[in-house]
PDB file of C-alpha atoms in Angstrom:
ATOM      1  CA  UNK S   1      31.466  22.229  97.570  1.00 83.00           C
ATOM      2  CA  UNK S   2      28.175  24.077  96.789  1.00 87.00           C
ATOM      3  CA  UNK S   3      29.822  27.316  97.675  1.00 91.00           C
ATOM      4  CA  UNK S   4      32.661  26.813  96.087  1.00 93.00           C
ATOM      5  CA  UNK S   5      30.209  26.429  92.853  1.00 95.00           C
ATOM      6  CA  UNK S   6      28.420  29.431  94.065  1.00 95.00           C
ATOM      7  CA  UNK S   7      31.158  31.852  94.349  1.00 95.00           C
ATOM      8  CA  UNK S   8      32.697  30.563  90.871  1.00 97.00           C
ATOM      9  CA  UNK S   9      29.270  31.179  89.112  1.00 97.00           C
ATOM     10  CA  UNK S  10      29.453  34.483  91.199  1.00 98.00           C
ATOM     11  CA  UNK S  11      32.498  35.547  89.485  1.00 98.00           C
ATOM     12  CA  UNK S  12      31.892  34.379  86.145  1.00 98.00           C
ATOM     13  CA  UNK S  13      28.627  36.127  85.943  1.00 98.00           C
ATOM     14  CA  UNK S  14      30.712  39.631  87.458  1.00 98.00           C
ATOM     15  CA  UNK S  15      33.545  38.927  84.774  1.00 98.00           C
ATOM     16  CA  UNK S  16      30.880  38.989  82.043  1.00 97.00           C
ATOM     17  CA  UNK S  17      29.139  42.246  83.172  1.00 97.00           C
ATOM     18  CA  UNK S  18      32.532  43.647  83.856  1.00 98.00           C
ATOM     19  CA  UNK S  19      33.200  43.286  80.045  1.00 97.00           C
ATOM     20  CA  UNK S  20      29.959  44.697  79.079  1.00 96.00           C
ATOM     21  CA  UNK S  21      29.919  47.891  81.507  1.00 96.00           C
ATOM     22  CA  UNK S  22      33.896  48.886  80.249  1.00 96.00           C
ATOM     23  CA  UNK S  23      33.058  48.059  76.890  1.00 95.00           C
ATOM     24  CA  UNK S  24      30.386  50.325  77.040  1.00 93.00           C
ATOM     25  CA  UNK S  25      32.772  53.208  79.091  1.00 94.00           C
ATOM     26  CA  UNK S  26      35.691  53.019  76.332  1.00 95.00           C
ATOM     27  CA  UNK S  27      32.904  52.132  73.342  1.00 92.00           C
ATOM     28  CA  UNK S  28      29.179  53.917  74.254  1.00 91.00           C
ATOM     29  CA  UNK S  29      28.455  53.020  70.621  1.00 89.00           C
ATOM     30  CA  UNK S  30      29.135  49.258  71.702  1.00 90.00           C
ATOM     31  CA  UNK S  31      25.354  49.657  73.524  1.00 89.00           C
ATOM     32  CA  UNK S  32      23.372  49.536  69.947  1.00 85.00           C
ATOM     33  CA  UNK S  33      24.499  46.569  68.873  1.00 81.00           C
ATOM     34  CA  UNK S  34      24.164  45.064  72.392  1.00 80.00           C
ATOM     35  CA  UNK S  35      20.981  46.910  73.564  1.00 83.00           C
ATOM     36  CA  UNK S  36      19.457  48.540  70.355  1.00 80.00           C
ATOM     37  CA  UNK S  37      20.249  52.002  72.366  1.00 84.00           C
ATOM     38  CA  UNK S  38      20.942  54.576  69.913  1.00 84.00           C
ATOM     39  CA  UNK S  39      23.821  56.321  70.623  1.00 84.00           C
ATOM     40  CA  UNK S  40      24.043  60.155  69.532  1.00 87.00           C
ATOM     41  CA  UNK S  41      25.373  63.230  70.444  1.00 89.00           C
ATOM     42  CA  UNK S  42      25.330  64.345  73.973  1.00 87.00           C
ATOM     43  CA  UNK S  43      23.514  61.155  74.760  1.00 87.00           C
ATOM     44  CA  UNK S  44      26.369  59.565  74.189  1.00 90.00           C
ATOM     45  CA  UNK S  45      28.183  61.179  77.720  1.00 92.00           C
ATOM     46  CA  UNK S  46      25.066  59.742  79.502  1.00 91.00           C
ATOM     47  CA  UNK S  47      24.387  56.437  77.858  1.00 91.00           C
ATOM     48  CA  UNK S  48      28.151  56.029  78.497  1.00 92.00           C
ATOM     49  CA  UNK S  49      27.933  57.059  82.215  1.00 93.00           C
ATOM     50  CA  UNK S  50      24.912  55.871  83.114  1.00 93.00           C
ATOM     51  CA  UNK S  51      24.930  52.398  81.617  1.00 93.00           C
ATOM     52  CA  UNK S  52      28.000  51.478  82.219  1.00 95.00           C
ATOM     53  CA  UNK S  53      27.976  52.476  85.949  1.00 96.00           C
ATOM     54  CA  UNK S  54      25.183  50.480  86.273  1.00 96.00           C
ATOM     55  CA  UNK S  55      26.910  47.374  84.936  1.00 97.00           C
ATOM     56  CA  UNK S  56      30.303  47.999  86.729  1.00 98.00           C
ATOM     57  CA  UNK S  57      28.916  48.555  90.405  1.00 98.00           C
ATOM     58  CA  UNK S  58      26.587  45.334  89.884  1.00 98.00           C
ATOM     59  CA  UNK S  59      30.143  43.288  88.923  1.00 98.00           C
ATOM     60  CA  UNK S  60      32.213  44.984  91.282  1.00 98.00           C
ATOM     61  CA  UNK S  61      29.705  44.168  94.215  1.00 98.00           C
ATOM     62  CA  UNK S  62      29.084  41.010  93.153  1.00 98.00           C
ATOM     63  CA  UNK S  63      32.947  40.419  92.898  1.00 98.00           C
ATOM     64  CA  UNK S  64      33.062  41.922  96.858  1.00 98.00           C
ATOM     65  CA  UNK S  65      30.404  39.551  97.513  1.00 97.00           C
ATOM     66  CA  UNK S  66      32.053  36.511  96.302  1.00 96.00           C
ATOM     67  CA  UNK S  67      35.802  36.982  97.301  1.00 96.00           C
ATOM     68  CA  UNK S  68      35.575  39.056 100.392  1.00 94.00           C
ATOM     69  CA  UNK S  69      34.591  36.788 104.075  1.00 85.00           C
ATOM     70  CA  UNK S  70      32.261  38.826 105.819  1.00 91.00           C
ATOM     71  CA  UNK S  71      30.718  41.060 102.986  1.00 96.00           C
ATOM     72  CA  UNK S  72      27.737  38.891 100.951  1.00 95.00           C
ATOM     73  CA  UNK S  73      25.305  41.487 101.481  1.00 97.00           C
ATOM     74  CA  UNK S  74      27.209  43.261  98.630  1.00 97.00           C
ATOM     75  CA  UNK S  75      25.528  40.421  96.708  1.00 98.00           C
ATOM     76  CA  UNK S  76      22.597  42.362  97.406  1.00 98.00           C
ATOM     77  CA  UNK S  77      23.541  44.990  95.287  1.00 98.00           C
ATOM     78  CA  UNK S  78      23.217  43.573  91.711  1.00 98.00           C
ATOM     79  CA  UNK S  79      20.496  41.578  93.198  1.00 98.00           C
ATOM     80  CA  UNK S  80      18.567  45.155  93.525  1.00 98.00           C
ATOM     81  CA  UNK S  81      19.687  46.535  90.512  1.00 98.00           C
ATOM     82  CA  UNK S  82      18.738  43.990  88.297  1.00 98.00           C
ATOM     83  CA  UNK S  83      15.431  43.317  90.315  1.00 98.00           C
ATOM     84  CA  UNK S  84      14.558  46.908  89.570  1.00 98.00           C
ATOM     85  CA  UNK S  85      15.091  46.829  85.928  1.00 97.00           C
ATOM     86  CA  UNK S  86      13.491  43.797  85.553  1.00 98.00           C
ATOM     87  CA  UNK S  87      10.609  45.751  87.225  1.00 98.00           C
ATOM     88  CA  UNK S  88      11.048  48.454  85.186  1.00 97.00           C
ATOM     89  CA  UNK S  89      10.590  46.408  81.682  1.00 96.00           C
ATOM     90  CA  UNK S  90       7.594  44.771  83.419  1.00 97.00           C
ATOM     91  CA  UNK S  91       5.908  48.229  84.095  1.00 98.00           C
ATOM     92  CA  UNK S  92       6.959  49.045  81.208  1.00 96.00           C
ATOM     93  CA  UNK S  93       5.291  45.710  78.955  1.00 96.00           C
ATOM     94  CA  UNK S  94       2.110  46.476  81.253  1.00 97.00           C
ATOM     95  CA  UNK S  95       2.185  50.061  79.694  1.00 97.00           C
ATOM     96  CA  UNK S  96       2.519  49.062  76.553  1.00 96.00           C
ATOM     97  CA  UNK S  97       5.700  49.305  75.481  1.00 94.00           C
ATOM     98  CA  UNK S  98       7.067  47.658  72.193  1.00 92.00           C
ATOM     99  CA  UNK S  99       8.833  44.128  72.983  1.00 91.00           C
ATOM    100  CA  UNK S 100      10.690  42.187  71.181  1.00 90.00           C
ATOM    101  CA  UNK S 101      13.381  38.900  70.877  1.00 89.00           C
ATOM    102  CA  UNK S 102      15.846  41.359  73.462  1.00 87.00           C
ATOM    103  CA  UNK S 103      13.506  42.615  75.587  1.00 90.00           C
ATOM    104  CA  UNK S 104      12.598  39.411  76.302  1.00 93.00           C
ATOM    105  CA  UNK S 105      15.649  37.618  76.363  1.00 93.00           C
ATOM    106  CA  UNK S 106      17.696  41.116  78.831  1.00 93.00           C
ATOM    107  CA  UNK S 107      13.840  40.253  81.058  1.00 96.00           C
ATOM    108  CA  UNK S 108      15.462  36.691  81.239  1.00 97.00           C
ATOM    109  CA  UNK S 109      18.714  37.807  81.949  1.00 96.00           C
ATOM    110  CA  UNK S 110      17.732  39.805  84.614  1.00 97.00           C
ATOM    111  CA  UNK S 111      15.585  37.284  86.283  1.00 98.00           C
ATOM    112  CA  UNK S 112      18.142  34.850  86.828  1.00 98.00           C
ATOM    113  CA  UNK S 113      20.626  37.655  87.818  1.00 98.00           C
ATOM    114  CA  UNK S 114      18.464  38.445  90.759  1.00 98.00           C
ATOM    115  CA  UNK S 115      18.009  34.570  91.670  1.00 98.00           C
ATOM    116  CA  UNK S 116      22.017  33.990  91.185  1.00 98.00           C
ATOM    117  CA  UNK S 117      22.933  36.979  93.487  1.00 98.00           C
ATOM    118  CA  UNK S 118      19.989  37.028  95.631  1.00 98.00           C
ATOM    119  CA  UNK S 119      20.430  33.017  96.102  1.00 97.00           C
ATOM    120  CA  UNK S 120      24.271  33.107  96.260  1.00 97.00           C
ATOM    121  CA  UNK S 121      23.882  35.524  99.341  1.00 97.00           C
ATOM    122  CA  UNK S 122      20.554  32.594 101.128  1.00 96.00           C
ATOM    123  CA  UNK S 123      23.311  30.094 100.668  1.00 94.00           C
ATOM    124  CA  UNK S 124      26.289  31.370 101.553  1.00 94.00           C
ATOM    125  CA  UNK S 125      25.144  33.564 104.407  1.00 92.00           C
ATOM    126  CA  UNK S 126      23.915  30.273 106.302  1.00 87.00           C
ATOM    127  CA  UNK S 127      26.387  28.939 108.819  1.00 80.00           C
ATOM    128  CA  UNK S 128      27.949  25.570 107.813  1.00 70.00           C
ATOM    129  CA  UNK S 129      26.769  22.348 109.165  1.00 65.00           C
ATOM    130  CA  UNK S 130      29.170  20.270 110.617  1.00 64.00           C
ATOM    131  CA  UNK S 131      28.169  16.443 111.243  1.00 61.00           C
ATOM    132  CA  UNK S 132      28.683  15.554 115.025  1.00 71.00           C
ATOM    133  CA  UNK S 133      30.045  11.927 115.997  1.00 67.00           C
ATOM    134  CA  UNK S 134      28.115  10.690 118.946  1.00 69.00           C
ATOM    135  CA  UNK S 135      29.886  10.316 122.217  1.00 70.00           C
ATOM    136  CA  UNK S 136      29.572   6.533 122.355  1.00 71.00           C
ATOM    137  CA  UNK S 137      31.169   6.170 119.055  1.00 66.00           C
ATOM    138  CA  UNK S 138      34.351   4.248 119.288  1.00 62.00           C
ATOM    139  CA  UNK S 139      36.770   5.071 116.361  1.00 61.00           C
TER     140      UNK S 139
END
């Protein structure tokens, strides 16, 4: 039942970031109300490329992870990604960066994206305990 749970919460949270990273691929612009990213000129070909690839392969790999017997490691990947921005904002409150309401809430976000996938992949990579019936146990 618990990884049944798991692999729903899996999907749910990979349907969501799906959303956001092909929002952001058909709508760059889409980013500055979401992120506070201005988007401008040629930065819009990168914030659309780079920010949106970064959401799609997290959902995608989490989708992998979820669906597809034999491949949870791929629950690794949004695991690492978000673990490294999260590390990134920390370096980058540590360094004195502005922060605000969002920072602070996308810092949350990210948190419990790396315990979901990270988690998700403990749980569901541990082999299944079945309950044995003693021998002398007449039925």
């Amino acid at each position: 039942m618990v990884n049944w749970v798991l692999r729903g919460a899996v999907l749910l949270w990979a349907l969501f970031f799906l959303i956001v990273g092909a929002r952001g691929l058909l709508d760059p612009a889409s980013y500055t109300e979401t992120f506070g990213i201005i988007v401008d000129g040629p930065a819009t070909n990168t914030i659309r490329a780079d920010l949106s690839s970064f959401f799609l392969v997290a959902s995608g790999a989490a989708a992998i992870g979820a669906l597809v017997p034999g491949w949870l490691r791929a629950l690794l990947v949004p695991a690492a990604l978000y673990g490294t921005a999260l590390a990134g904002r920390l370096f980058g409150v540590a360094s004195g960066d502005p922060v605000n309401s969002g920072i602070v809430q996308a810092m949350i976000i990210e948190a419990l994206s790396v315990a979901l996938m990270a988690g998700s992949w403990w749980v569901l990579s541990r082999p299944a305990v079945v309950a044995e019936v003693p021998p002398d146990t007449v039925h």
